[in-house]
CSV table of C-alpha atoms and ligand atoms in Angstrom, one decimal:
chain,number,residue,atom,x,y,z
A,65,MET,CA,11.8,-9.0,-20.4
A,66,PRO,CA,8.8,-7.5,-18.7
A,67,ALA,CA,8.1,-4.9,-16.1
A,68,LEU,CA,5.3,-6.0,-13.8
A,69,VAL,CA,3.3,-3.9,-11.4
A,70,LEU,CA,1.9,-5.4,-8.3
A,71,LEU,CA,-0.6,-3.3,-6.4
A,72,GLY,CA,-3.4,-3.3,-3.9
A,73,ALA,CA,-6.9,-3.6,-5.4
A,74,GLN,CA,-8.8,-2.5,-2.3
A,75,TRP,CA,-7.9,-0.2,0.7
A,76,GLY,CA,-4.5,-1.6,1.4
A,77,ASP,CA,-3.2,-4.6,3.5
A,78,GLU,CA,-4.3,-7.1,0.8
A,79,GLY,CA,-1.1,-9.1,1.2
A,80,LYS,CA,1.2,-7.2,-1.2
A,81,GLY,CA,4.3,-8.0,0.9
A,82,LYS,CA,3.7,-11.7,0.7
A,83,ALA,CA,3.0,-11.6,-3.1
A,84,THR,CA,6.1,-9.5,-3.8
A,85,ASP,CA,8.3,-11.7,-1.7
A,86,LEU,CA,6.9,-14.7,-3.5
A,87,LEU,CA,7.9,-13.3,-6.9
A,88,GLY,CA,11.1,-11.8,-5.5
A,89,GLY,CA,13.1,-15.0,-6.0
A,90,SER,CA,12.5,-14.8,-9.7
A,91,VAL,CA,12.9,-11.1,-10.4
A,92,ASP,CA,16.0,-8.9,-10.7
A,93,TYR,CA,14.6,-5.6,-9.2
A,94,VAL,CA,11.8,-4.8,-6.8
A,95,VAL,CA,10.9,-1.1,-6.9
A,96,ARG,CA,8.7,0.9,-4.5
A,97,TYR,CA,7.3,3.8,-6.5
A,98,GLN,CA,5.1,5.8,-4.1
A,99,GLY,CA,4.2,6.2,-0.5
A,100,GLY,CA,6.6,5.9,2.4
A,101,ASN,CA,6.7,4.3,5.8
A,102,ASN,CA,2.9,4.6,6.0
A,103,ALA,CA,3.0,1.1,4.4
A,104,GLY,CA,3.2,-2.0,6.5
A,105,HIS,CA,4.0,-5.1,4.5
A,106,THR,CA,4.3,-8.5,6.3
A,107,VAL,CA,6.4,-11.2,4.9
A,108,VAL,CA,6.6,-14.7,6.5
A,109,VAL,CA,9.6,-16.8,5.6
A,110,GLY,CA,9.6,-20.2,7.4
A,111,ASP,CA,9.3,-19.3,11.1
A,112,GLN,CA,10.5,-15.7,10.6
A,113,LYS,CA,8.1,-12.8,10.3
A,114,TYR,CA,9.3,-9.4,8.8
A,115,ALA,CA,7.3,-6.1,8.9
A,116,LEU,CA,8.6,-3.8,6.2
A,117,HIS,CA,7.5,-0.2,6.0
A,118,LEU,CA,9.7,1.8,3.6
A,119,LEU,CA,11.9,-0.9,2.1
A,120,PRO,CA,10.6,-2.9,-0.9
A,121,SER,CA,9.7,-6.5,0.1
A,122,GLY,CA,12.2,-7.8,-2.5
A,123,ILE,CA,14.9,-6.9,0.1
A,124,LEU,CA,14.4,-10.4,1.6
A,125,SER,CA,15.3,-12.2,-1.7
A,126,PRO,CA,19.2,-12.4,-2.0
A,127,GLY,CA,19.3,-12.2,-5.8
A,128,CYS,CA,17.1,-9.2,-6.1
A,129,THR,CA,18.1,-5.5,-6.1
A,130,PRO,CA,15.6,-3.4,-4.0
A,131,VAL,CA,15.0,0.1,-5.3
A,132,ILE,CA,13.3,3.2,-3.7
A,133,GLY,CA,12.0,5.2,-6.6
A,134,ASN,CA,11.7,8.9,-7.1
A,135,GLY,CA,8.0,8.9,-6.2
A,136,VAL,CA,8.6,7.6,-2.7
A,137,VAL,CA,8.9,9.8,0.4
A,138,VAL,CA,11.8,8.8,2.6
A,139,ASP,CA,12.1,9.3,6.4
A,140,PRO,CA,15.9,8.9,6.8
A,141,SER,CA,15.6,7.9,10.5
A,142,VAL,CA,13.1,5.2,9.6
A,143,LEU,CA,15.2,4.1,6.6
A,144,LEU,CA,18.3,3.6,8.8
A,145,SER,CA,16.5,1.8,11.6
A,146,GLU,CA,14.8,-0.5,9.2
A,147,LEU,CA,18.1,-1.3,7.5
A,148,SER,CA,19.9,-2.0,10.8
A,149,GLY,CA,17.0,-4.1,12.1
A,150,LEU,CA,17.3,-6.3,9.0
A,151,ASN,CA,21.1,-6.4,9.2
A,152,GLU,CA,20.8,-7.6,12.8
A,153,ARG,CA,18.6,-10.5,11.6
A,154,GLY,CA,21.3,-11.4,9.0
A,155,VAL,CA,19.6,-9.9,5.9
A,156,ASP,CA,22.1,-8.3,3.4
A,157,THR,CA,20.8,-4.9,2.5
A,158,SER,CA,23.9,-3.7,0.6
A,159,LYS,CA,22.2,-3.8,-2.9
A,160,LEU,CA,19.6,-1.2,-2.0
A,161,LEU,CA,19.3,1.8,-4.4
A,162,ILE,CA,17.6,5.1,-3.5
A,163,SER,CA,16.6,7.7,-6.0
A,164,GLY,CA,18.4,11.1,-5.5
A,165,ASN,CA,15.1,12.6,-6.5
A,166,ALA,CA,13.0,11.0,-3.8
A,167,HIS,CA,11.6,13.5,-1.3
A,168,ILE,CA,12.7,13.5,2.4
A,169,ILE,CA,10.1,13.4,5.2
A,170,THR,CA,11.5,16.0,7.5
A,171,PRO,CA,10.7,16.2,11.2
A,172,TYR,CA,8.5,19.3,10.6
A,173,ASN,CA,6.4,17.3,8.0
A,174,VAL,CA,5.7,14.7,10.8
A,175,THR,CA,4.7,17.5,13.2
A,176,VAL,CA,2.4,19.1,10.7
A,177,ASP,CA,0.7,15.7,9.9
A,178,LYS,CA,0.0,15.1,13.6
A,179,VAL,CA,-1.1,18.7,14.4
A,180,THR,CA,-3.4,18.9,11.3
A,181,GLU,CA,-5.1,15.7,12.3
A,182,ARG,CA,-5.7,16.9,15.8
A,183,PHE,CA,-7.0,20.2,14.5
A,184,LEU,CA,-9.5,18.4,12.1
A,185,GLY,CA,-11.0,16.7,15.2
A,186,LYS,CA,-14.0,14.5,14.2
A,187,ARG,CA,-13.3,15.2,10.5
A,188,LYS,CA,-9.8,13.7,10.6
A,189,ILE,CA,-8.5,11.3,7.9
A,190,GLY,CA,-7.0,8.9,10.4
A,191,THR,CA,-3.5,9.2,8.8
A,192,THR,CA,-0.6,7.1,10.0
A,193,GLY,CA,0.9,10.3,11.4
A,194,ARG,CA,4.2,9.6,9.5
A,195,GLY,CA,4.3,12.9,7.7
A,196,ILE,CA,3.3,11.5,4.3
A,197,GLY,CA,0.7,14.1,3.2
A,198,PRO,CA,2.6,17.2,4.3
A,199,THR,CA,5.8,15.9,2.5
A,200,TYR,CA,3.9,15.3,-0.8
A,201,ALA,CA,2.3,18.8,-0.3
A,202,ASP,CA,5.7,20.3,0.0
A,203,LYS,CA,6.8,18.4,-3.2
A,204,ILE,CA,3.8,19.8,-5.1
A,205,ASN,CA,4.3,23.3,-3.6
A,206,ARG,CA,8.0,23.1,-4.8
A,207,VAL,CA,9.4,23.6,-1.3
A,208,GLY,CA,10.3,19.9,-0.7
A,209,ILE,CA,13.7,18.6,0.3
A,210,ARG,CA,15.1,15.8,-1.9
A,211,VAL,CA,17.6,13.1,-1.0
A,212,GLN,CA,20.2,14.8,-3.2
A,213,ASP,CA,19.9,18.0,-1.2
A,214,LEU,CA,21.6,16.2,1.7
A,215,TYR,CA,24.8,16.6,-0.2
A,216,ASP,CA,24.9,20.4,-0.6
A,217,GLU,CA,24.7,22.0,2.8
A,218,SER,CA,24.1,25.5,1.5
A,219,ILE,CA,21.2,24.5,-0.7
A,220,LEU,CA,19.8,22.3,2.1
A,221,SER,CA,19.8,25.2,4.6
A,222,GLN,CA,18.2,27.6,2.1
A,223,LYS,CA,15.5,25.1,1.3
A,224,VAL,CA,14.7,24.2,4.9
A,225,GLU,CA,14.5,27.9,5.8
A,226,ALA,CA,12.2,28.6,2.9
A,227,ALA,CA,9.9,25.7,3.9
A,228,LEU,CA,9.9,26.7,7.5
A,229,ASP,CA,9.2,30.4,6.9
A,230,ALA,CA,5.6,29.6,6.0
A,231,LYS,CA,5.2,26.6,8.3
A,232,ASN,CA,6.3,28.4,11.4
A,233,GLN,CA,3.7,31.1,10.9
A,234,ILE,CA,1.0,28.4,10.7
A,235,LEU,CA,2.4,26.3,13.6
A,236,THR,CA,2.7,29.3,15.9
A,237,LYS,CA,-0.3,31.4,14.9
A,238,LEU,CA,-2.9,28.8,13.9
A,239,TYR,CA,-2.0,25.8,15.9
A,240,ASN,CA,-0.4,27.5,18.9
A,241,ARG,CA,2.7,25.4,18.7
A,242,ARG,CA,6.4,26.3,19.1
A,243,ALA,CA,8.3,27.4,16.0
A,244,ILE,CA,10.8,24.8,14.6
A,245,ALA,CA,14.4,26.0,14.2
A,246,ALA,CA,15.8,25.6,10.7
A,247,ASP,CA,19.4,25.0,11.8
A,248,GLN,CA,18.4,22.1,14.1
A,249,VAL,CA,16.5,20.4,11.2
A,250,VAL,CA,19.5,20.9,8.9
A,251,GLU,CA,21.9,19.5,11.5
A,252,GLU,CA,19.7,16.4,12.0
A,253,LEU,CA,19.4,15.8,8.2
A,254,LEU,CA,23.1,16.3,7.6
A,255,GLY,CA,23.7,13.6,10.3
A,256,TYR,CA,22.0,11.1,8.0
A,257,ALA,CA,23.7,12.1,4.8
A,258,GLU,CA,26.9,10.0,4.9
A,259,LYS,CA,25.0,6.9,6.1
A,260,ILE,CA,22.6,7.1,3.2
A,261,LYS,CA,25.1,8.1,0.5
A,262,PRO,CA,26.2,4.5,-0.5
A,263,TYR,CA,22.7,3.7,-1.6
A,264,VAL,CA,21.9,6.9,-3.6
A,265,ALA,CA,21.8,6.4,-7.4
A,266,ASP,CA,20.3,7.5,-10.7
A,267,THR,CA,17.5,4.8,-10.3
A,268,VAL,CA,15.7,5.9,-13.5
A,269,LEU,CA,18.8,5.1,-15.6
A,270,VAL,CA,19.5,1.9,-13.7
A,271,LEU,CA,15.9,0.6,-14.2
A,272,ASN,CA,15.7,1.5,-17.9
A,273,GLN,CA,19.0,-0.1,-18.6
A,274,ALA,CA,17.9,-3.2,-16.7
A,275,LEU,CA,14.8,-3.4,-18.9
A,276,GLU,CA,16.9,-3.0,-22.0
A,277,ASP,CA,19.1,-5.9,-20.8
A,278,ASP,CA,16.0,-8.1,-20.4
A,279,LYS,CA,16.0,-8.1,-16.6
A,280,VAL,CA,12.7,-8.6,-14.8
A,281,VAL,CA,11.5,-5.5,-12.8
A,282,LEU,CA,8.7,-5.7,-10.3
A,283,PHE,CA,7.0,-2.5,-9.1
A,284,GLU,CA,5.5,-2.9,-5.7
A,285,GLY,CA,2.7,-0.5,-4.7
A,286,GLY,CA,2.2,0.7,-1.2
A,287,GLN,CA,-1.4,1.2,0.0
A,288,GLY,CA,-4.3,0.3,-2.4
A,289,THR,CA,-6.4,1.5,-5.3
A,290,LEU,CA,-9.1,3.1,-3.1
A,291,LEU,CA,-6.5,5.0,-1.2
A,292,ASP,CA,-5.2,6.6,-4.4
A,293,ILE,CA,-5.2,10.4,-4.3
A,294,ASP,CA,-6.9,10.6,-7.8
A,295,HIS,CA,-9.0,7.4,-8.0
A,296,GLY,CA,-9.6,6.6,-4.3
A,297,THR,CA,-12.3,7.7,-1.8
A,298,TYR,CA,-11.0,11.3,-1.6
A,299,PRO,CA,-10.4,12.9,0.8
A,300,PHE,CA,-10.1,9.7,2.8
A,301,VAL,CA,-7.0,8.6,0.9
A,302,THR,CA,-3.2,8.8,1.0
A,303,SER,CA,-1.4,11.6,-0.9
A,304,SER,CA,0.1,9.6,-3.8
A,305,ASN,CA,-0.8,7.3,-6.7
A,306,PRO,CA,-0.6,3.6,-5.8
A,307,THR,CA,-2.6,2.8,-9.0
A,308,ALA,CA,-0.6,1.4,-12.0
A,309,GLY,CA,0.1,4.8,-13.6
A,310,GLY,CA,2.0,5.8,-10.4
A,311,ALA,CA,4.6,3.1,-11.2
A,312,CYS,CA,5.6,5.0,-14.4
A,313,THR,CA,5.9,8.5,-12.8
A,314,GLY,CA,7.2,7.1,-9.5
A,315,ALA,CA,10.0,5.2,-11.1
A,316,GLY,CA,10.6,6.9,-14.4
A,317,VAL,CA,9.7,4.0,-16.6
A,318,GLY,CA,7.4,4.5,-19.6
A,319,PRO,CA,4.0,2.8,-19.8
A,320,THR,CA,5.1,0.9,-23.0
A,321,LYS,CA,7.5,-1.1,-20.8
A,322,ILE,CA,4.8,-2.5,-18.5
A,323,SER,CA,3.5,-5.9,-19.6
A,324,ARG,CA,1.5,-7.1,-16.6
A,325,VAL,CA,-0.5,-5.4,-13.8
A,326,ILE,CA,-1.3,-7.7,-10.9
A,327,GLY,CA,-4.0,-6.6,-8.4
A,328,ILE,CA,-3.8,-8.1,-4.9
A,329,LEU,CA,-7.3,-8.8,-3.7
A,330,LYS,CA,-8.3,-10.0,-0.3
A,331,ALA,CA,-11.1,-12.6,-0.3
A,332,TYR,CA,-13.0,-10.1,2.0
A,333,THR,CA,-12.4,-6.4,2.6
A,334,THR,CA,-10.6,-4.3,5.2
A,335,ARG,CA,-9.8,-0.6,5.8
A,336,VAL,CA,-7.8,1.4,8.3
A,337,GLY,CA,-8.6,5.0,9.0
A,338,ALA,CA,-11.7,7.0,8.3
A,339,GLY,CA,-13.9,7.1,5.2
A,340,PRO,CA,-16.8,5.2,3.5
A,341,PHE,CA,-16.8,1.4,3.4
A,342,PRO,CA,-20.1,0.0,2.1
A,343,THR,CA,-19.6,-3.7,3.2
A,344,GLU,CA,-18.3,-2.9,6.7
A,345,LEU,CA,-19.6,-5.2,9.4
A,346,PHE,CA,-20.3,-4.1,13.0
A,347,ASP,CA,-21.4,-7.5,14.2
A,348,ALA,CA,-19.9,-10.9,15.2
A,349,ASP,CA,-19.0,-11.7,11.6
A,350,GLY,CA,-16.8,-8.5,11.4
A,351,GLU,CA,-15.2,-9.5,14.7
A,352,ALA,CA,-14.6,-13.0,13.5
A,353,LEU,CA,-12.9,-11.8,10.3
A,354,ARG,CA,-10.7,-9.5,12.4
A,355,ARG,CA,-9.7,-12.2,14.7
A,356,ILE,CA,-9.2,-15.1,12.2
A,357,GLY,CA,-7.6,-12.8,9.7
A,358,GLY,CA,-5.3,-11.1,12.3
A,359,GLU,CA,-6.6,-7.7,11.0
A,360,ARG,CA,-4.5,-5.3,13.0
A,361,GLY,CA,-2.5,-2.6,11.3
A,362,VAL,CA,1.3,-3.4,10.8
A,363,THR,CA,2.2,0.3,11.0
A,364,THR,CA,-0.1,1.8,13.6
A,365,GLY,CA,-1.4,-1.2,15.5
A,366,ARG,CA,-5.0,0.0,14.9
A,367,ASP,CA,-7.7,-2.7,14.5
A,368,ARG,CA,-8.7,-2.9,10.8
A,369,ARG,CA,-12.3,-2.3,9.9
A,370,CYS,CA,-13.6,-5.6,8.3
A,371,GLY,CA,-16.4,-6.4,5.8
A,372,TRP,CA,-17.5,-8.8,3.1
A,373,PHE,CA,-16.0,-8.9,-0.4
A,374,ASP,CA,-17.1,-6.0,-2.6
A,375,ALA,CA,-17.1,-6.9,-6.4
A,376,VAL,CA,-18.0,-3.3,-7.3
A,377,ILE,CA,-14.6,-2.2,-6.0
A,378,ALA,CA,-12.8,-5.1,-7.6
A,379,ARG,CA,-14.3,-4.2,-11.0
A,380,TYR,CA,-13.2,-0.6,-10.4
A,381,ALA,CA,-9.7,-1.7,-9.6
A,382,THR,CA,-9.6,-3.7,-12.8
A,383,ARG,CA,-10.6,-0.7,-14.8
A,384,VAL,CA,-8.4,2.1,-13.3
A,385,ASN,CA,-5.3,-0.1,-13.2
A,386,GLY,CA,-5.8,-2.1,-16.4
A,387,LEU,CA,-5.3,-5.2,-14.4
A,388,THR,CA,-4.2,-8.3,-16.2
A,389,ASP,CA,-4.4,-10.7,-13.2
A,390,PHE,CA,-5.6,-10.9,-9.6
A,391,PHE,CA,-3.8,-12.6,-6.7
A,392,LEU,CA,-6.6,-13.5,-4.3
A,393,THR,CA,-5.3,-13.7,-0.7
A,394,LYS,CA,-6.6,-14.9,2.6
A,395,LEU,CA,-9.2,-17.4,1.2
A,396,ASP,CA,-8.4,-19.6,4.2
A,397,VAL,CA,-9.8,-17.0,6.6
A,398,LEU,CA,-13.3,-17.6,5.2
A,399,THR,CA,-13.3,-21.3,6.1
A,400,GLY,CA,-16.1,-22.2,8.4
A,401,TRP,CA,-18.9,-19.9,7.3
A,402,GLU,CA,-22.0,-21.7,6.1
A,403,GLU,CA,-22.8,-19.0,3.6
A,404,ILE,CA,-20.6,-16.1,2.5
A,405,PRO,CA,-22.2,-12.8,1.4
A,406,VAL,CA,-20.6,-11.1,-1.6
A,407,CYS,CA,-21.5,-7.5,-2.6
A,408,VAL,CA,-22.4,-7.6,-6.3
A,409,ALA,CA,-23.9,-4.1,-6.6
A,410,TYR,CA,-25.0,-1.1,-4.5
A,411,GLU,CA,-28.3,0.4,-3.8
A,412,ILE,CA,-28.1,4.1,-3.8
A,413,ASP,CA,-31.2,6.2,-2.9
A,414,GLY,CA,-33.4,3.3,-4.0
A,415,LYS,CA,-31.6,2.6,-7.3
A,416,ARG,CA,-29.4,-0.4,-8.1
A,417,VAL,CA,-25.9,0.7,-9.2
A,418,GLU,CA,-23.4,-1.7,-10.8
A,419,GLU,CA,-20.3,0.5,-10.9
A,420,LEU,CA,-18.6,2.7,-8.3
A,421,PRO,CA,-20.2,6.1,-8.3
A,422,TYR,CA,-17.9,9.0,-9.0
A,423,SER,CA,-19.9,11.2,-6.6
A,424,GLN,CA,-18.7,11.2,-3.0
A,425,SER,CA,-22.2,11.8,-1.6
A,426,ASP,CA,-23.6,8.8,-3.6
A,427,PHE,CA,-20.8,6.6,-2.4
A,428,HIS,CA,-21.5,7.6,1.2
A,429,HIS,CA,-25.2,6.4,0.7
A,430,ALA,CA,-24.2,3.2,-1.0
A,431,LYS,CA,-25.8,0.1,0.5
A,432,PRO,CA,-24.4,-3.3,-0.5
A,433,VAL,CA,-26.6,-5.7,-2.5
A,434,TYR,CA,-25.5,-9.1,-1.4
A,435,GLU,CA,-25.5,-12.5,-3.1
A,436,MET,CA,-25.1,-15.5,-0.8
A,437,LEU,CA,-22.5,-18.1,-1.8
A,438,PRO,CA,-22.2,-21.5,-0.1
A,439,GLY,CA,-19.3,-21.8,2.3
A,440,TRP,CA,-16.9,-24.7,3.2
A,441,SER,CA,-15.6,-26.1,6.4
A,442,GLU,CA,-12.6,-28.1,5.3
A,443,ASP,CA,-9.1,-26.8,6.2
A,444,ILE,CA,-7.7,-25.4,2.9
A,445,SER,CA,-4.3,-24.3,4.2
A,446,LYS,CA,-2.5,-27.3,2.7
A,447,ALA,CA,-4.0,-27.0,-0.8
A,448,LYS,CA,-1.4,-26.8,-3.5
A,449,SER,CA,-3.6,-26.8,-6.6
A,450,PHE,CA,-7.0,-25.4,-7.4
A,451,SER,CA,-8.4,-28.9,-7.6
A,452,ASP,CA,-7.3,-29.5,-3.9
A,453,LEU,CA,-9.9,-26.9,-2.8
A,454,PRO,CA,-13.4,-28.0,-1.7
A,455,LYS,CA,-16.0,-27.5,-4.5
A,456,ASN,CA,-17.6,-24.6,-2.7
A,457,ALA,CA,-14.3,-22.8,-2.3
A,458,GLN,CA,-13.6,-23.3,-6.0
A,459,ASN,CA,-17.0,-21.9,-6.8
A,460,TYR,CA,-16.4,-18.9,-4.5
A,461,VAL,CA,-13.1,-18.1,-6.4
A,462,LYS,CA,-14.8,-18.6,-9.8
A,463,ALA,CA,-17.7,-16.3,-8.8
A,464,LEU,CA,-15.3,-13.6,-7.7
A,465,GLU,CA,-13.3,-13.9,-10.9
A,466,GLU,CA,-16.4,-13.5,-13.0
A,467,MET,CA,-17.6,-10.5,-11.1
A,468,SER,CA,-14.2,-8.8,-10.9
A,469,GLY,CA,-13.1,-8.7,-14.5
A,470,ALA,CA,-9.7,-10.3,-14.6
A,471,PRO,CA,-8.4,-13.8,-14.1
A,472,ILE,CA,-7.4,-15.0,-10.6
A,473,SER,CA,-3.9,-16.3,-11.2
A,474,ALA,CA,-2.9,-17.2,-7.7
A,475,ILE,CA,-4.7,-17.9,-4.4
A,476,GLY,CA,-3.3,-17.4,-0.9
A,477,VAL,CA,-4.3,-20.0,1.6
A,478,GLY,CA,-2.0,-18.9,4.5
A,479,PRO,CA,0.6,-16.2,5.3
A,480,GLY,CA,3.7,-18.3,4.4
A,481,ARG,CA,5.6,-18.2,1.2
A,482,ASP,CA,4.6,-21.7,0.2
A,483,GLU,CA,0.9,-21.3,1.2
A,484,THR,CA,-0.1,-20.3,-2.3
A,485,ILE,CA,-1.9,-22.0,-5.1
A,486,GLU,CA,-0.4,-20.9,-8.5
A,487,ILE,CA,-2.9,-21.1,-11.4
A,488,ASN,CA,-1.2,-19.0,-14.1
A,489,SER,CA,2.5,-18.2,-13.9
A,490,PHE,CA,3.3,-14.5,-13.5
A,491,LEU,CA,6.6,-14.7,-15.3
B,237,GDP,P1,0.2,-5.5,2.7
B,237,GDP,O1,0.2,-4.2,3.3
B,237,GDP,O2,-0.7,-5.5,1.4
B,237,GDP,O3,1.6,-6.1,2.4
B,237,GDP,O4,-0.5,-6.5,3.7
B,237,GDP,P2,-0.2,-6.6,5.3
B,237,GDP,O5,1.0,-7.3,5.5
B,237,GDP,O6,-0.5,-5.3,5.9
B,237,GDP,O7,-1.5,-7.5,5.7
B,237,GDP,C1,-1.7,-8.8,5.2
B,237,GDP,C2,-1.6,-9.8,6.3
B,237,GDP,O8,-2.1,-11.1,5.8
B,237,GDP,C3,-0.2,-10.2,6.8
B,237,GDP,O9,-0.3,-10.5,8.1
B,237,GDP,C4,0.2,-11.4,6.0
B,237,GDP,O10,1.1,-12.2,6.6
B,237,GDP,C5,-1.2,-12.1,5.9
B,237,GDP,N1,-1.4,-12.9,4.7
B,237,GDP,C6,-1.1,-12.6,3.4
B,237,GDP,N2,-1.6,-13.6,2.6
B,237,GDP,C7,-2.3,-14.4,3.3
B,237,GDP,C8,-3.1,-15.6,3.1
B,237,GDP,O11,-3.3,-16.0,1.9
B,237,GDP,N3,-3.7,-16.2,4.2
B,237,GDP,C9,-3.5,-15.7,5.4
B,237,GDP,N4,-4.2,-16.3,6.4
B,237,GDP,N5,-2.8,-14.6,5.7
B,237,GDP,C10,-2.2,-14.0,4.7
B,238,IMO,P1,-0.1,-0.8,3.1
B,238,IMO,O1,1.0,-0.6,2.1
B,238,IMO,C1,-3.8,0.6,5.0
B,238,IMO,C2,-4.4,4.9,5.2
B,238,IMO,C3,-4.4,5.5,6.6
B,238,IMO,C4,-5.3,6.7,6.4
B,238,IMO,C5,-5.0,7.1,4.9
B,238,IMO,C6,-4.0,8.3,4.9
B,238,IMO,O2,0.3,-1.6,4.3
B,238,IMO,O3,-1.3,-1.4,2.4
B,238,IMO,P2,-1.4,8.6,5.3
B,238,IMO,O4,-0.6,8.4,6.5
B,238,IMO,O5,-1.0,7.7,4.1
B,238,IMO,O6,-1.5,10.0,4.9
B,238,IMO,O7,-2.9,8.1,5.7
B,238,IMO,O8,-4.4,6.0,4.3
B,238,IMO,N1,-3.2,4.1,4.9
B,238,IMO,C7,-3.2,2.8,4.9
B,238,IMO,N2,-4.1,1.9,5.1
B,238,IMO,N3,-2.6,0.1,4.5
B,238,IMO,C8,-1.6,1.0,4.2
B,238,IMO,O9,-0.5,0.7,3.6
B,238,IMO,C9,-1.9,2.4,4.4
B,238,IMO,N4,-1.1,3.5,4.2
B,238,IMO,C10,-1.9,4.6,4.5
B,238,IMO,O10,-4.9,4.6,7.6
B,238,IMO,O11,-6.6,6.2,6.3
B,239,MG,MG1,-0.2,-3.3,5.2
């Protein structure tokens, strides 16, 4: 049976948590393959609302095994508090598996993230301050700490000392901060080791065996395509690959195993943090989208920047991820607008451009070219099938599908599990 990838098609917060949870009941494994607790995935089950950061959204489906893959960065204190928070609410988390090769977000990585942002001043990225970038930097620089290192005290001490040698020079001499003591970091990390041990596994082996046994594996991306370190709006990105290829490297599963790639696409656009955003609104419409859509960050509580739908970005997401389907979310939020602008192309220095420019300077100058689509005023939150939608809502969806380059196979009309219109089955 198939491996499916589910990922964000825009700048994150498209509704990945809800989509993963919806499929979670029918899949055997849900795997996070990149990012860490910078993610904020909301899942609404009945009258219960869950905010997940590090744990895969499949953790809320009893039959499903949640997996944290090798490509994820793990803050052990966040992991343990997220687990105990769910346990207190009666969620069984005992099936969780964590790759021994996943990297650990250490306290000094969090410090470096915050200090670097402060130092950048007006040029800051607006990171979540969770230590994500510095941890991936240590991984690439080959001075990272991995989950498996927690079980060899001597190796752990050597690695923490090696990492801190250089960092303490920078912290004290460049940033005027106090040096961090290696032995204190080692002691803190060792304090987590036994609590995490029951979950640590060879997840690459487990997942490949599961696929050989015809199990269904769902890879859940954190962040979104435009926040990808290679394909996003660099440098205003996160430090990993949420795009589809990241599922292969971040979980150790070959590309030949992946049969479906589902892009989660919001019916309008949002972004948190700094960086270009051509359709961003600074007027009453932007304020209304924020208010009606509840667009406030799950992780940092920051207001999300809001704007109209951008088909150039959707087409780009289709291309770089090889999307087979879209899951269009939050269509209900657009109810009540007489006309809805949709960005179909950009104007860059007087020229019409249909595709996302590779040049950062061009993208910074991109002005949206809008087409106006007729809106609807009927409540759509109870719609169960495509034909239940008002004609103009149907036409909005069809227009987006045509512009975006992949079929829209599901539509979200509310935050709840059952507030979804299924058009083509994902399984
Ligand atoms: P993620 O990071 O991609 O998982 O998305 P977030 O959870 O950060 O943000 C999406 C928000 O939209 C959450 O509050 C969801 O409960 C909510 N949501 C998801 N799908 C829908 C939908 O179709 N309609 C409405 N109104 N809300 C939705
Ligand atoms: P989910 O999974 C929206 C943004 C941050 C910042 C940039 C880099 O909920 O979609 P980082 O801390 O990752 O180094 O910050 O990426 N960012 C997100 N924006 N949703 C997210 O996750 C995000 N994770 C990171 O705001 O601009
Ligand atoms: Mg989110």
